[in-house]
PDB file of C-alpha atoms in Angstrom:
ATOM      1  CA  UNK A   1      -3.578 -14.711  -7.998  1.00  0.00           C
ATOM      2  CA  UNK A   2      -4.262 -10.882  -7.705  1.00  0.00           C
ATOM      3  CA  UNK A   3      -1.375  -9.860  -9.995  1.00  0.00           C
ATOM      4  CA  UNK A   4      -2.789 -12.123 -12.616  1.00  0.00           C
ATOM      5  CA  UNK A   5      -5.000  -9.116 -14.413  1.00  0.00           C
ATOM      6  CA  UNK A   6      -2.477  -6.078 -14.269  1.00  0.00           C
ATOM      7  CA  UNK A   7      -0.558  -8.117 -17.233  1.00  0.00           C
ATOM      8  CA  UNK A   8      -3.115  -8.324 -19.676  1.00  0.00           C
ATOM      9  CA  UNK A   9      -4.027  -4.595 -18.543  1.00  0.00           C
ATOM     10  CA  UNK A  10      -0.593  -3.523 -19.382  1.00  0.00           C
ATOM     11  CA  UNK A  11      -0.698  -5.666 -22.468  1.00  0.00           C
ATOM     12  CA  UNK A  12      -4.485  -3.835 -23.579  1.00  0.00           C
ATOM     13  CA  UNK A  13      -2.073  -0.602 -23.208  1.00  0.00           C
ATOM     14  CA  UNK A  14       0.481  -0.563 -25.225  1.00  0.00           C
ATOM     15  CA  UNK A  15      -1.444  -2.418 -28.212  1.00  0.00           C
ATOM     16  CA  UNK A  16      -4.723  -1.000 -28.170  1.00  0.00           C
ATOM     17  CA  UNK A  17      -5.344  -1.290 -31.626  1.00  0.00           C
ATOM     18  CA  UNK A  18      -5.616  -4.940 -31.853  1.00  0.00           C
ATOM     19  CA  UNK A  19      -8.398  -5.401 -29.446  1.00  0.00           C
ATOM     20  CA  UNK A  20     -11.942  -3.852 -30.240  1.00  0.00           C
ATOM     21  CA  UNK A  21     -14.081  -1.599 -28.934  1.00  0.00           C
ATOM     22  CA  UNK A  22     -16.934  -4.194 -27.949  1.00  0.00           C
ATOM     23  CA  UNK A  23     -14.344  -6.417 -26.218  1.00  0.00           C
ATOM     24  CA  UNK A  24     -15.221  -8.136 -23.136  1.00  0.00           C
ATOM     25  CA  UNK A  25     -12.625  -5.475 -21.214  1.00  0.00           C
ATOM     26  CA  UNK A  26     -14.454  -2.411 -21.996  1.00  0.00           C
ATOM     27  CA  UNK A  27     -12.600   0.429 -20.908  1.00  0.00           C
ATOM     28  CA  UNK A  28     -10.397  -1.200 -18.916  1.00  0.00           C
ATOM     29  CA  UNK A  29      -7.098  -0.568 -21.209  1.00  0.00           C
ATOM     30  CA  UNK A  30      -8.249   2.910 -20.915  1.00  0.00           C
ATOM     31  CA  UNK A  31      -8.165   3.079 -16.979  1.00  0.00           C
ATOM     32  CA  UNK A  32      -4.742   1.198 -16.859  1.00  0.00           C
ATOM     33  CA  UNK A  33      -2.875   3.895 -19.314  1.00  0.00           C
ATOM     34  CA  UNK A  34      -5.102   6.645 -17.399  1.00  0.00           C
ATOM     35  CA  UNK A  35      -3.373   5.677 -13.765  1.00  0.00           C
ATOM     36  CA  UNK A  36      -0.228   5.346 -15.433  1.00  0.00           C
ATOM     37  CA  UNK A  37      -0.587   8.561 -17.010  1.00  0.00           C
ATOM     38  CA  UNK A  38      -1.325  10.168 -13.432  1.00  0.00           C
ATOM     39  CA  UNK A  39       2.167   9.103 -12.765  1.00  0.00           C
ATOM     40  CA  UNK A  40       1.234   8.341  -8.950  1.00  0.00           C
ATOM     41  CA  UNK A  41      -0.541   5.127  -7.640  1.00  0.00           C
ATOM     42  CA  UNK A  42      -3.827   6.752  -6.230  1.00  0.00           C
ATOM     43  CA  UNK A  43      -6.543   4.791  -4.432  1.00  0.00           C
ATOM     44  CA  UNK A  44      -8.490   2.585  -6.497  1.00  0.00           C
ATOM     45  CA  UNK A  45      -6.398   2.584  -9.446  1.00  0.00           C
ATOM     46  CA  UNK A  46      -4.688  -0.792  -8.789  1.00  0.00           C
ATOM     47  CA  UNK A  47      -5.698  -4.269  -7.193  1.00  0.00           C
ATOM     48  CA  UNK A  48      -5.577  -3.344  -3.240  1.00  0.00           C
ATOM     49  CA  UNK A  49      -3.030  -5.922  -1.341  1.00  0.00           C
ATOM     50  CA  UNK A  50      -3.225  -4.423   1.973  1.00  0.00           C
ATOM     51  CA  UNK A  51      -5.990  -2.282   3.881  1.00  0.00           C
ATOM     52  CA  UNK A  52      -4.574  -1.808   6.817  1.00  0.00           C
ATOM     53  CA  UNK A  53      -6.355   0.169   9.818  1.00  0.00           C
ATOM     54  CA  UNK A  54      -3.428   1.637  12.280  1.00  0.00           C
ATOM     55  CA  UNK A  55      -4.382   3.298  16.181  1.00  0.00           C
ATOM     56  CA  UNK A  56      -2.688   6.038  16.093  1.00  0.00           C
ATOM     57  CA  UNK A  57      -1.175   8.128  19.567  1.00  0.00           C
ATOM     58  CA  UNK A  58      -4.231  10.074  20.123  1.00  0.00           C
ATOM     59  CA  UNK A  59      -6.224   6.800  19.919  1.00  0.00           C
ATOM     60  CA  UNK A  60      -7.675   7.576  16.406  1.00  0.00           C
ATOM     61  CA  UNK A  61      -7.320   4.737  13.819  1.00  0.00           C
ATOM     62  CA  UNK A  62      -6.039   6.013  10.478  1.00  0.00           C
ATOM     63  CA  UNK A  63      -6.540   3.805   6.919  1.00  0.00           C
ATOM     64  CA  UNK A  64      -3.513   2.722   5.026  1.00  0.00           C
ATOM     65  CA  UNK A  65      -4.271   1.371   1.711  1.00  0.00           C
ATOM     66  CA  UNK A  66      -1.142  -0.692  -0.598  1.00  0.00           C
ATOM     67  CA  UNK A  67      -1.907  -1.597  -4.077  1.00  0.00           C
ATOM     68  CA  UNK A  68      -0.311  -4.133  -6.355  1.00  0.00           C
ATOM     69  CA  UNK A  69       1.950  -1.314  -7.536  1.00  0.00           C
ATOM     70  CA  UNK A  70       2.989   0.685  -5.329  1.00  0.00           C
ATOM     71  CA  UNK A  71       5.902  -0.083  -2.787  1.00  0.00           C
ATOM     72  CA  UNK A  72       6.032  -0.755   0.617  1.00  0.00           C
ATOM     73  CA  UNK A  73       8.931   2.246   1.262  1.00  0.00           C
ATOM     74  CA  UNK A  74       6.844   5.079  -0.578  1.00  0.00           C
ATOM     75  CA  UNK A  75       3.406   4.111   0.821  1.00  0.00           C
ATOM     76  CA  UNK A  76       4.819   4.331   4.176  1.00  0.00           C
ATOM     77  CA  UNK A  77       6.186   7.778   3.655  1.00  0.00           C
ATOM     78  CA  UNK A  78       2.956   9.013   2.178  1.00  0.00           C
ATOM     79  CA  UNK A  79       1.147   7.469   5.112  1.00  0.00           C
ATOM     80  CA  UNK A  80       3.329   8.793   7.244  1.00  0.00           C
ATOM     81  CA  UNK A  81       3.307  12.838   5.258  1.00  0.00           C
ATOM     82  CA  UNK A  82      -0.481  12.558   4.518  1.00  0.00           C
ATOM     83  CA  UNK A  83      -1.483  12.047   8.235  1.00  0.00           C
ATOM     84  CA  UNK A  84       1.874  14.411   9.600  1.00  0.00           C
ATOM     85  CA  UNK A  85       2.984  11.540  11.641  1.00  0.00           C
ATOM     86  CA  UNK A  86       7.009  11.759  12.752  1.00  0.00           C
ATOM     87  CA  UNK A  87       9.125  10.997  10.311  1.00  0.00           C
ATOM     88  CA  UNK A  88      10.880   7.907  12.605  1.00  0.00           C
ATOM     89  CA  UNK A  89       7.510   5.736  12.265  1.00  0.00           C
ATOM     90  CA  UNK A  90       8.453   5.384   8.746  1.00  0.00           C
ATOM     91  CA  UNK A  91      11.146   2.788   8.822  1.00  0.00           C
ATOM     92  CA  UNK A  92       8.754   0.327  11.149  1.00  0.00           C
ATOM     93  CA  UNK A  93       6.139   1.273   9.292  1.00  0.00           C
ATOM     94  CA  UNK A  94       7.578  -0.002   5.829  1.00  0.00           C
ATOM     95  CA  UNK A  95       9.598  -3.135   7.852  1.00  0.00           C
ATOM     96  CA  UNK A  96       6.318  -4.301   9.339  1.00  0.00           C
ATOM     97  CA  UNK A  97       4.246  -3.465   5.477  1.00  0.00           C
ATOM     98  CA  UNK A  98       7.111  -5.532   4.254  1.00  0.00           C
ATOM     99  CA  UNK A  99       6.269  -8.043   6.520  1.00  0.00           C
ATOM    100  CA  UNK A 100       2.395  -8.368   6.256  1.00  0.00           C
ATOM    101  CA  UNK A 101       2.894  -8.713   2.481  1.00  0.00           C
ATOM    102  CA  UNK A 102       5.507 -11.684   2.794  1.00  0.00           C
ATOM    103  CA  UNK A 103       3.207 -13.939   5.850  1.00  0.00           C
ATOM    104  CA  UNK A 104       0.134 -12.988   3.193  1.00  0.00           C
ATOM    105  CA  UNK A 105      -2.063 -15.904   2.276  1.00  0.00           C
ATOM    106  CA  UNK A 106      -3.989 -14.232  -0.075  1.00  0.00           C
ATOM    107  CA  UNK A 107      -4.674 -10.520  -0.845  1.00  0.00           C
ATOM    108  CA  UNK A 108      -6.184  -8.111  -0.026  1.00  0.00           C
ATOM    109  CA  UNK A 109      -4.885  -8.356   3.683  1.00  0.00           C
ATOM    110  CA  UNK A 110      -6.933  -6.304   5.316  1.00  0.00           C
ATOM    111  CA  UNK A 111      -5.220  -6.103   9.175  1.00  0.00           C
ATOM    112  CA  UNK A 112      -4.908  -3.818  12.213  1.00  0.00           C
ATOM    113  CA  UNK A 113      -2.192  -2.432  13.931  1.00  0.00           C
ATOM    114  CA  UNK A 114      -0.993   0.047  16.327  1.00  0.00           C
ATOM    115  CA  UNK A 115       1.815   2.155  15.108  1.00  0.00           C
ATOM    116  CA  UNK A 116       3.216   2.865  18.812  1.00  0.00           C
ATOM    117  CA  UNK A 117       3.773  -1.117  18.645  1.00  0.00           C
ATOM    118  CA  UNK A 118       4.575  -1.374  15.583  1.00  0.00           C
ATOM    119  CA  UNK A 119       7.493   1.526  16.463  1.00  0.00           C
ATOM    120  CA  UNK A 120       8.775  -0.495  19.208  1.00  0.00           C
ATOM    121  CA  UNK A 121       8.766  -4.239  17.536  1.00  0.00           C
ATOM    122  CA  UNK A 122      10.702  -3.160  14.001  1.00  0.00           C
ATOM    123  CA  UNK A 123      12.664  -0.045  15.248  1.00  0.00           C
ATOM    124  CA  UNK A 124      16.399  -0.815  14.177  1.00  0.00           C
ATOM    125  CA  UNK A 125      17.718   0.981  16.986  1.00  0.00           C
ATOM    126  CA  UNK A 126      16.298  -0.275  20.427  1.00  0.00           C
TER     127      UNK A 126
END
C-alpha cells in the first residue's frame, strides 16, 4: 500500500499542465519533480519504509532511515560513510536491510538492531 501515491506523484510530474492549480494535491507535483531534481533521495522526500535504530560499538544507537526509493545497497553505504563506520559492515548491513524489507508486513518498519550482530549473522565469510 505505501507505493500506491509515488505513481500518481510521478504522473502530476511529467504532465503538470493538465491538472490545476486548486487541485486537491496542492503542491505535491511540485515536491516530487523538486526531490527528483536534487538527484539524491534525502530524508523526507519519499514515503519512509524502514526507520531503523542500530547500537553501534561504542554503545551509541545511530538512525537509519530507507525510503520507497532509494536502495537497500546505497543506503547502507551512506549509513555506513555518514557515521564513518568500517567499510566491512556494509555488506551485512544491506543483506540484513534486504531482509527486513522482504519479512515486512507493512511499512514503515520501524526496528532495532545491533550492527556488531548484525556483522556476525549476514557476514559472507565466517
Amino acid at each position: 500500500a505505501a507505493p500506491a501515491p509515488a505513481a500518481p506523484a510521478a504522473a502530476e510530474a511529467q504532465a503538470p499542465e493538465p491538472a490545476p492549480a486548486g487541485d486537491k494535491g496542492e503542491g505535491g507535483g511540485e515536491a516530487a519533480a523538486a526531490a527528483e531534481d536534487a538527484g539524491e533521495a534525502t530524508p523526507g522526500s519519499s514515503t519512509i519504509l524502514i526507520e531503523a535504530r542500530l547500537k553501534v560499538d561504542d554503545g551509541s544507537v545511530l538512525t537509519l532511515q530507507m525510503g520507497a526509493a532509494d536502495r537497500c545497497k546505497e543506503v547502507a553505504q551512506r549509513f555506513v560513510q555518514d557515521n564513518s563506520l568500517k567499510a566491512w559492515f556494509q555488506e551485512p548491513l544491506t543483506a540484513w536491510l534486504k531482509q527486513v524489507e522482504n519479512d515486512a508486513v507493512k511499512f514503515p518498519v520501524k526496528i532495532e538492531g545491533d550492527l556488531m550482530e548484525i556483522r556476525k549473522q549476514y557476514s559472507k565469510r565466517k
